Tab-separated table of N, CA and C in Angstrom:
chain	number	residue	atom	x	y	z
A	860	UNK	N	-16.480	6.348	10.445
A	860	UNK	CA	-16.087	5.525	9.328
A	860	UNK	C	-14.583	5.620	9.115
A	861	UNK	N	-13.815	4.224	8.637
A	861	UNK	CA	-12.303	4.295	8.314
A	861	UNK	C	-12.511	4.803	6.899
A	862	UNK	N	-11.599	5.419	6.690
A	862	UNK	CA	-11.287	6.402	5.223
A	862	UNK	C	-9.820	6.202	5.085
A	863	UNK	N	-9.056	5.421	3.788
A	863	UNK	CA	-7.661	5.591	3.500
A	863	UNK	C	-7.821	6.296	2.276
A	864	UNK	N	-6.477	7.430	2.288
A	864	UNK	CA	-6.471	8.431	1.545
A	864	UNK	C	-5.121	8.258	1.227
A	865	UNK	N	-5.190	8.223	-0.320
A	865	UNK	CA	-3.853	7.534	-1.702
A	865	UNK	C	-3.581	8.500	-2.135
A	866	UNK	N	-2.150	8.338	-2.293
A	866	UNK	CA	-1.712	9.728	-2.699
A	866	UNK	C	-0.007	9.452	-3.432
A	867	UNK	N	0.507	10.555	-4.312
A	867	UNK	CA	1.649	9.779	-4.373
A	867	UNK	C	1.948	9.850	-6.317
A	868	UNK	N	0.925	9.085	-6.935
A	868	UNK	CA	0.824	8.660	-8.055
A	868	UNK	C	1.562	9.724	-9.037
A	869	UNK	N	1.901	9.476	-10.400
A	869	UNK	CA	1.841	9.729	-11.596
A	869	UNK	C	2.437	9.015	-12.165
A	870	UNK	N	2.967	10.009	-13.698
A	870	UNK	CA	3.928	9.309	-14.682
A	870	UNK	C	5.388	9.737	-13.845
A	871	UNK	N	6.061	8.572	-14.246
A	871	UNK	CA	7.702	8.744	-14.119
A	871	UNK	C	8.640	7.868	-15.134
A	872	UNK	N	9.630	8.425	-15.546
A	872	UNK	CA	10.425	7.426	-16.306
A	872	UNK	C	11.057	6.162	-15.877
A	873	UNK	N	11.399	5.527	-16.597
A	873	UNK	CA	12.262	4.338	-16.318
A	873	UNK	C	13.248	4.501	-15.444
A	874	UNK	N	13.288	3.976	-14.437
A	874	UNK	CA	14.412	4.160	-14.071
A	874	UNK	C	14.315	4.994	-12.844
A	875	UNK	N	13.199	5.899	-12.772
A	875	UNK	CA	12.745	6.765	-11.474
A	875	UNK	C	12.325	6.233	-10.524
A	876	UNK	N	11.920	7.326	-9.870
A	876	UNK	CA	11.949	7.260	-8.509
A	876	UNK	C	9.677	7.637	-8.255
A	877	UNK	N	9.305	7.147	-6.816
A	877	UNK	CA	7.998	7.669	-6.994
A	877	UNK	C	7.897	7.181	-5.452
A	878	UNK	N	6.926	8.033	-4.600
A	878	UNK	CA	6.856	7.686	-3.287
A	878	UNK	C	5.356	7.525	-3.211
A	879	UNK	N	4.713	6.818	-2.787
A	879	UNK	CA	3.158	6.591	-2.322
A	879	UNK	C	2.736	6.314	-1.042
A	880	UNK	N	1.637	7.480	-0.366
A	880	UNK	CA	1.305	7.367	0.670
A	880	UNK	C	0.052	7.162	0.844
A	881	UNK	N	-0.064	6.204	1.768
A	881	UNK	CA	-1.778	5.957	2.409
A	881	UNK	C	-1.442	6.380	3.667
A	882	UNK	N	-2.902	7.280	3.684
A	882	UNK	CA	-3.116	7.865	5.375
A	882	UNK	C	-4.451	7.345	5.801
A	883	UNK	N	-4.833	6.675	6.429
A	883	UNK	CA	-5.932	5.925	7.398
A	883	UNK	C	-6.475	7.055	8.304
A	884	UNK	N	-7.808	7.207	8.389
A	884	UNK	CA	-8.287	8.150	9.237
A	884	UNK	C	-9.727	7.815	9.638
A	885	UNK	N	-10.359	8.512	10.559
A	885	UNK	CA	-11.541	8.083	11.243
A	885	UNK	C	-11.206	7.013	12.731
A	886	UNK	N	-12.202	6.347	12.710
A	886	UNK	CA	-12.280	5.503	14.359
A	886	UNK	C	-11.673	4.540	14.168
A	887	UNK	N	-10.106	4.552	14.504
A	887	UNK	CA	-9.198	3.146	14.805
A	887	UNK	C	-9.537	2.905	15.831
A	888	UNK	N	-8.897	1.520	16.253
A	888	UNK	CA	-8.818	0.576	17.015
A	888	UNK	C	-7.371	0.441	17.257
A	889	UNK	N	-6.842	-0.442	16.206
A	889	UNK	CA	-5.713	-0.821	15.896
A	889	UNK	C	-5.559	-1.202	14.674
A	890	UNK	N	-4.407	-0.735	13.963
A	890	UNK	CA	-4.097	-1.699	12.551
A	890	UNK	C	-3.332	-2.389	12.583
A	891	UNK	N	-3.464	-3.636	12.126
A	891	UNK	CA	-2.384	-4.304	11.853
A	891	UNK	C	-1.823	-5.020	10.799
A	892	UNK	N	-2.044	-4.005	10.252
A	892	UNK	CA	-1.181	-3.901	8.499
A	892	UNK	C	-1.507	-3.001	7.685
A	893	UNK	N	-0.492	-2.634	6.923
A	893	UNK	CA	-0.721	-1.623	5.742
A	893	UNK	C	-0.196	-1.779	5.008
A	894	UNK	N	-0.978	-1.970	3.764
A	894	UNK	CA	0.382	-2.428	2.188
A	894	UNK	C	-0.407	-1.392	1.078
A	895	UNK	N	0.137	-2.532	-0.431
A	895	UNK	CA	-0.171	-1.950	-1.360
A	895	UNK	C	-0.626	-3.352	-2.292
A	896	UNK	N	-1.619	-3.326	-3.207
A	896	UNK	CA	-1.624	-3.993	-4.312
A	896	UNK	C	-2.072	-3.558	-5.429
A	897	UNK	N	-1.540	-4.138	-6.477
A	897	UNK	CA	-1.622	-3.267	-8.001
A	897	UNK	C	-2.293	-4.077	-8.996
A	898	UNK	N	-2.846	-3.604	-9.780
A	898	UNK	CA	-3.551	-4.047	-10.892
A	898	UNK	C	-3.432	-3.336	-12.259
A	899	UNK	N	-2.807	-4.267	-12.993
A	899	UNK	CA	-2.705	-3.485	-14.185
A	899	UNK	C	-3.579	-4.263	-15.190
A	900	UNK	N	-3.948	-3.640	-16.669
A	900	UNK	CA	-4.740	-3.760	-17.562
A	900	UNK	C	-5.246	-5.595	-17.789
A	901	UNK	N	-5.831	-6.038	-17.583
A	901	UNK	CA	-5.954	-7.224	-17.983
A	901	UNK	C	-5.528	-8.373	-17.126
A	902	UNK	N	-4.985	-8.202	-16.221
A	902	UNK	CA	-4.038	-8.605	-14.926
A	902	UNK	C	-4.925	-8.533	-13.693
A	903	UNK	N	-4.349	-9.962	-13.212
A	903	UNK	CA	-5.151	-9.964	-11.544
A	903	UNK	C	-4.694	-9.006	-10.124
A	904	UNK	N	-4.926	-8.252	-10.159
A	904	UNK	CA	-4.698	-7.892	-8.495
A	904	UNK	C	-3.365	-8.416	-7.996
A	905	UNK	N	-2.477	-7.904	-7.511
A	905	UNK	CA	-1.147	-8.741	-6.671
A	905	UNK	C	-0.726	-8.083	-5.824
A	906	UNK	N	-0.592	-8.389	-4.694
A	906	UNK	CA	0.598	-8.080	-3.570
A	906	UNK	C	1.516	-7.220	-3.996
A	907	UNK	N	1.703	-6.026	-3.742
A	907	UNK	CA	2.962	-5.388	-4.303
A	907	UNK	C	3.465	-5.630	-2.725
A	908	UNK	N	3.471	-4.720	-1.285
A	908	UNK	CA	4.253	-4.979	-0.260
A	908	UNK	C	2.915	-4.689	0.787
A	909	UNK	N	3.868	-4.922	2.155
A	909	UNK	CA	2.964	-4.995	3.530
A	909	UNK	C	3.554	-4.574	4.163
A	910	UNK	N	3.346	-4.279	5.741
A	910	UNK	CA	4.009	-4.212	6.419
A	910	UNK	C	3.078	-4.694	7.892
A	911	UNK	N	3.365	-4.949	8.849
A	911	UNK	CA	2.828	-5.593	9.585
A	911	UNK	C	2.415	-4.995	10.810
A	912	UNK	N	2.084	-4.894	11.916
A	912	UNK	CA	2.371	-4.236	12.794
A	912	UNK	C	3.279	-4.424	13.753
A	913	UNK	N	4.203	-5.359	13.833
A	913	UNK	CA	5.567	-5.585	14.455
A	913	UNK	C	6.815	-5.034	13.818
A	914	UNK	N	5.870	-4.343	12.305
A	914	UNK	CA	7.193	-4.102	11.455
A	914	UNK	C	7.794	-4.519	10.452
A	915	UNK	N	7.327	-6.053	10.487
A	915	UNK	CA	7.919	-6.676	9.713
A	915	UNK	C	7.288	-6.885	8.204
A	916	UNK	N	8.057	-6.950	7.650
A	916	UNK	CA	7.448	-6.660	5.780
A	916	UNK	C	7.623	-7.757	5.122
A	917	UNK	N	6.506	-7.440	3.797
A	917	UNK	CA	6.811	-8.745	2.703
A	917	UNK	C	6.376	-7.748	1.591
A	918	UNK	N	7.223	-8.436	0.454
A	918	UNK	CA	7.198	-8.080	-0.590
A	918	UNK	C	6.712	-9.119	-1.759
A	919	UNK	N	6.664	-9.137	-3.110
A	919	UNK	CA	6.543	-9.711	-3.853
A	919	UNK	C	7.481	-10.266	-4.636
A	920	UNK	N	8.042	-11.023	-4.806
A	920	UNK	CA	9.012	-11.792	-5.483
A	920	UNK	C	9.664	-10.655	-6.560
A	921	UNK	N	9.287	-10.406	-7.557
A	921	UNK	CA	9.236	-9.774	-8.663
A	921	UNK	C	9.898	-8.714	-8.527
A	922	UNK	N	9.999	-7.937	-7.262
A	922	UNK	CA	10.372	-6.729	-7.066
A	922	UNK	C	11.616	-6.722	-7.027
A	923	UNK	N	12.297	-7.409	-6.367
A	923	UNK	CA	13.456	-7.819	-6.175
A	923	UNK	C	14.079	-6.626	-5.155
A	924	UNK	N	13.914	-6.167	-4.258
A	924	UNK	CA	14.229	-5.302	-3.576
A	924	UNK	C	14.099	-3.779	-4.230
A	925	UNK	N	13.213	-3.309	-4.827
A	925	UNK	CA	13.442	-2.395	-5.693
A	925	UNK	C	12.155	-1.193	-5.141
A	926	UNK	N	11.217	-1.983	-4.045
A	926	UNK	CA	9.738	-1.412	-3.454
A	926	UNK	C	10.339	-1.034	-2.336
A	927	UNK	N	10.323	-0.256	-1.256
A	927	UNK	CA	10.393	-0.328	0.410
A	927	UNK	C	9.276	0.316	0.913
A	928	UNK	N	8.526	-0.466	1.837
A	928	UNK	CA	7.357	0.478	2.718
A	928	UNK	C	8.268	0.541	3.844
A	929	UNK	N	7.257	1.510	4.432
A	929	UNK	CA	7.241	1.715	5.599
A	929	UNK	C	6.155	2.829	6.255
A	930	UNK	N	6.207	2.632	7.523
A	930	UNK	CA	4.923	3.294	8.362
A	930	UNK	C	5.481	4.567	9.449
A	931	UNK	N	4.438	5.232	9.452
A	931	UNK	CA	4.343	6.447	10.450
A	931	UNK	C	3.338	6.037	11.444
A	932	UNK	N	3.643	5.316	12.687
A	932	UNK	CA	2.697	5.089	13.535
A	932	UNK	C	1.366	6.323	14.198
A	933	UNK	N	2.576	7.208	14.207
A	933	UNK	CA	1.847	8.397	15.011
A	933	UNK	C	0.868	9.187	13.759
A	934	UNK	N	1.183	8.717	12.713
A	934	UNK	CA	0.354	9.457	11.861
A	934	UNK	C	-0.562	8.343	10.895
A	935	UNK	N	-1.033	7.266	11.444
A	935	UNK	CA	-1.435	6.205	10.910
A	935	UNK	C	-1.351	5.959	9.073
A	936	UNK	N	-0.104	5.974	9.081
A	936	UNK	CA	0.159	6.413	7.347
A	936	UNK	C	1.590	5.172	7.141
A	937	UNK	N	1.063	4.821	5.762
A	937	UNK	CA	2.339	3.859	4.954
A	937	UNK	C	2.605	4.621	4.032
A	938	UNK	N	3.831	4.165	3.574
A	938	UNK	CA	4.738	4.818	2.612
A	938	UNK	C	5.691	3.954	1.696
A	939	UNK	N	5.049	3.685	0.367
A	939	UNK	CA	5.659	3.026	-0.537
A	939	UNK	C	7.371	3.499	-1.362
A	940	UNK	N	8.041	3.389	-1.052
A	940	UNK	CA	9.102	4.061	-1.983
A	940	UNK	C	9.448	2.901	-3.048
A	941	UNK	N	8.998	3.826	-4.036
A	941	UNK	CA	9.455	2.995	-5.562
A	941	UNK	C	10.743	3.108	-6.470
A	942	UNK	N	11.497	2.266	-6.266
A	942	UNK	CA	12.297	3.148	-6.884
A	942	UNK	C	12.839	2.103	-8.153
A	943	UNK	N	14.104	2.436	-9.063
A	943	UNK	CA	14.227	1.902	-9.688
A	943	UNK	C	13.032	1.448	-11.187
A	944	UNK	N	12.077	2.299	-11.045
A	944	UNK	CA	10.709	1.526	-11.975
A	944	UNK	C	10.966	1.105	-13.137
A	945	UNK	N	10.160	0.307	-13.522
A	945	UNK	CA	10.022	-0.196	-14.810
A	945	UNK	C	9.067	0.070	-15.132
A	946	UNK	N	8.524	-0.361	-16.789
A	946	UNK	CA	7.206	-0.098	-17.493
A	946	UNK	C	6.292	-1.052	-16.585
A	947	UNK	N	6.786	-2.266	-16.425
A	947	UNK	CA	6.153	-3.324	-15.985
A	947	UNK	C	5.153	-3.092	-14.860
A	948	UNK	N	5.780	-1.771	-14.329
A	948	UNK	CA	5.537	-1.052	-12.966
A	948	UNK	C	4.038	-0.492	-13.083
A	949	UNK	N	3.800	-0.262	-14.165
A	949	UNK	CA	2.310	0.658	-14.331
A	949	UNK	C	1.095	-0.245	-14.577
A	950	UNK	N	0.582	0.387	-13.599
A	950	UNK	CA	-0.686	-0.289	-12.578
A	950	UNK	C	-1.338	0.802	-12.246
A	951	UNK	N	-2.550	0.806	-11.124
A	951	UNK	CA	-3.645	1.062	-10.346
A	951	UNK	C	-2.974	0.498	-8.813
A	952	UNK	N	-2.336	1.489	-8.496
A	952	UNK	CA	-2.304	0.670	-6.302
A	952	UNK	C	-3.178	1.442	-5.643
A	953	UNK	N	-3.952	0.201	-5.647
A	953	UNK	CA	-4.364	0.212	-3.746
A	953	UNK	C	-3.728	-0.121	-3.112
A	954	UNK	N	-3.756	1.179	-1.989
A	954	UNK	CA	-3.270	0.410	-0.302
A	954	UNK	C	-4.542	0.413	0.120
A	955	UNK	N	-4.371	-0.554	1.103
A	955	UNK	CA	-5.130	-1.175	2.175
A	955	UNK	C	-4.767	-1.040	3.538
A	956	UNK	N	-5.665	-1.441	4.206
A	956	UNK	CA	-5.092	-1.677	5.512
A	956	UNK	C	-6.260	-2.435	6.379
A	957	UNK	N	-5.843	-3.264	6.992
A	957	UNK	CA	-6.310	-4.672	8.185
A	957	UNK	C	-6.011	-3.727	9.580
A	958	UNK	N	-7.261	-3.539	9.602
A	958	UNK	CA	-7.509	-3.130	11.099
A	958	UNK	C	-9.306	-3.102	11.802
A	959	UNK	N	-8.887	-3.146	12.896
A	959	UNK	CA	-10.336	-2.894	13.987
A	959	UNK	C	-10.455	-1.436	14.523
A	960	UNK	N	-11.695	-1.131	13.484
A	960	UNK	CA	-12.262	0.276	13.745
A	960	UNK	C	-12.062	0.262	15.257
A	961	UNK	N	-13.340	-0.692	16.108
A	961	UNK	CA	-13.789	-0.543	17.555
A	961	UNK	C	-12.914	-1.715	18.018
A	962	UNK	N	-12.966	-1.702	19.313
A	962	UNK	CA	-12.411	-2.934	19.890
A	962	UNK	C	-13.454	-4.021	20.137
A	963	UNK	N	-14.823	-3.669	19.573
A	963	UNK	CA	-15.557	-4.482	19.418
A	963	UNK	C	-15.774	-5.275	18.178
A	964	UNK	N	-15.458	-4.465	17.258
A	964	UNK	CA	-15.251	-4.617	15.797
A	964	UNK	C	-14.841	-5.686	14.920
A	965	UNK	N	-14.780	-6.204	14.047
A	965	UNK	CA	-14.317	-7.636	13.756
A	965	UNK	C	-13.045	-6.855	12.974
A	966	UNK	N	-11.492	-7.927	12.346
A	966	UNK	CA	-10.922	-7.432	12.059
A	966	UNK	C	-10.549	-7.199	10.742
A	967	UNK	N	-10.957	-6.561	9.800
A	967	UNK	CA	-11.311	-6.398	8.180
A	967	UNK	C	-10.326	-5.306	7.385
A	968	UNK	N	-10.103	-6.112	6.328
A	968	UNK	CA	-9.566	-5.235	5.615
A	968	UNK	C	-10.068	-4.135	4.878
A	969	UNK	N	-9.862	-2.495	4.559
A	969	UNK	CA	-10.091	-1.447	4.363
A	969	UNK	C	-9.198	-1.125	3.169
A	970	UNK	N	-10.113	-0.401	2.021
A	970	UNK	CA	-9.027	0.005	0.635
A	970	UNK	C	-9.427	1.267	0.489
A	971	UNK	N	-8.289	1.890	-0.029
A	971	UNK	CA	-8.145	3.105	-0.948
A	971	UNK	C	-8.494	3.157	-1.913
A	972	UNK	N	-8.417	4.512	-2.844
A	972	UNK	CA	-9.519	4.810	-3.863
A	972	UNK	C	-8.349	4.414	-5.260
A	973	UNK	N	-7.561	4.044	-5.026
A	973	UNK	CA	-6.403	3.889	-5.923
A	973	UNK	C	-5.746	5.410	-6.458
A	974	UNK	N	-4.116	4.877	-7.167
A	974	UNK	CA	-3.855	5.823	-7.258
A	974	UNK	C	-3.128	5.161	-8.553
A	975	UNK	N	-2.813	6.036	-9.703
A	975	UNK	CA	-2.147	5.720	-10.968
A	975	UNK	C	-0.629	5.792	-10.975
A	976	UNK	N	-0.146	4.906	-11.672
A	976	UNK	CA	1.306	4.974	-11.991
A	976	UNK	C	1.489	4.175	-13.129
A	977	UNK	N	2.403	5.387	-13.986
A	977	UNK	CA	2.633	5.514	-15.350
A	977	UNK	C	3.533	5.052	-15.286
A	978	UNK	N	4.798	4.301	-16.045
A	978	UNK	CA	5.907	4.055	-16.076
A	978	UNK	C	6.702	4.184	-17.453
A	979	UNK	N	6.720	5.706	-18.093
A	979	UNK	CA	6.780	5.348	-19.461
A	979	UNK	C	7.581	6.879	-19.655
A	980	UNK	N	8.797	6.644	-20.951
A	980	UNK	CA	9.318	7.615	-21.351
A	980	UNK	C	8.973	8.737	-22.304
């Protein structure tokens, strides 16, 4: 079984800093993607970032350069760096990740158990 394991979370002030990691484990295939999306109180689900498996990333408008992922291939793990936060910031992220367990496998997306982030002084 694929298992992503969230990690990372708490409270931080305005203005801080916060790093979040998903580590993917069990029977890969291949992934080809790993992000994050957040949900806060009353609010739909959104795209916070991705990253692709060529590397290449997307973010969410909103952020304004203020999110950066990035990946550890050899350790099948993404890495959110948050920086700059706002209140606006506090949510529930899941990361995810789009990959094929088997190479027989169809290619589906996989979530984490979420992780909390506070954004408050």
């Amino acid at each position: 079984q694929v298992q992503l394991v969230e990690s990372g979370g708490g409270l931080v002030q305005p203005g801080g800093s916060l790093r979040l990691s998903c580590a993917a484990s069990g029977t890969i295939f291949t992934i080809y993607a790993m992000g994050w999306y957040r949900q806060a109180p009353g609010k739909q689900r959104e795209l916070v970032a991705r990253i692709l498996h060529d590397g290449t990333t997307d973010y969410a408008d909103s952020l304004k350069g203020r999110f950066i992922i990035s990946r550890d291939n050899s350790k099948n793990t993404a890495y959110l760096q948050m920086n700059s936060v706002k209140p606006e910031d506090t949510a529930v992220y899941y990361c995810y990740a789009n990959l094929r367990a088997y190479y027989s496998s169809p290619q589906v997306d996989y979530w984490g158990q979420g992780t909390q982030v506070t954004v408050s002084s």
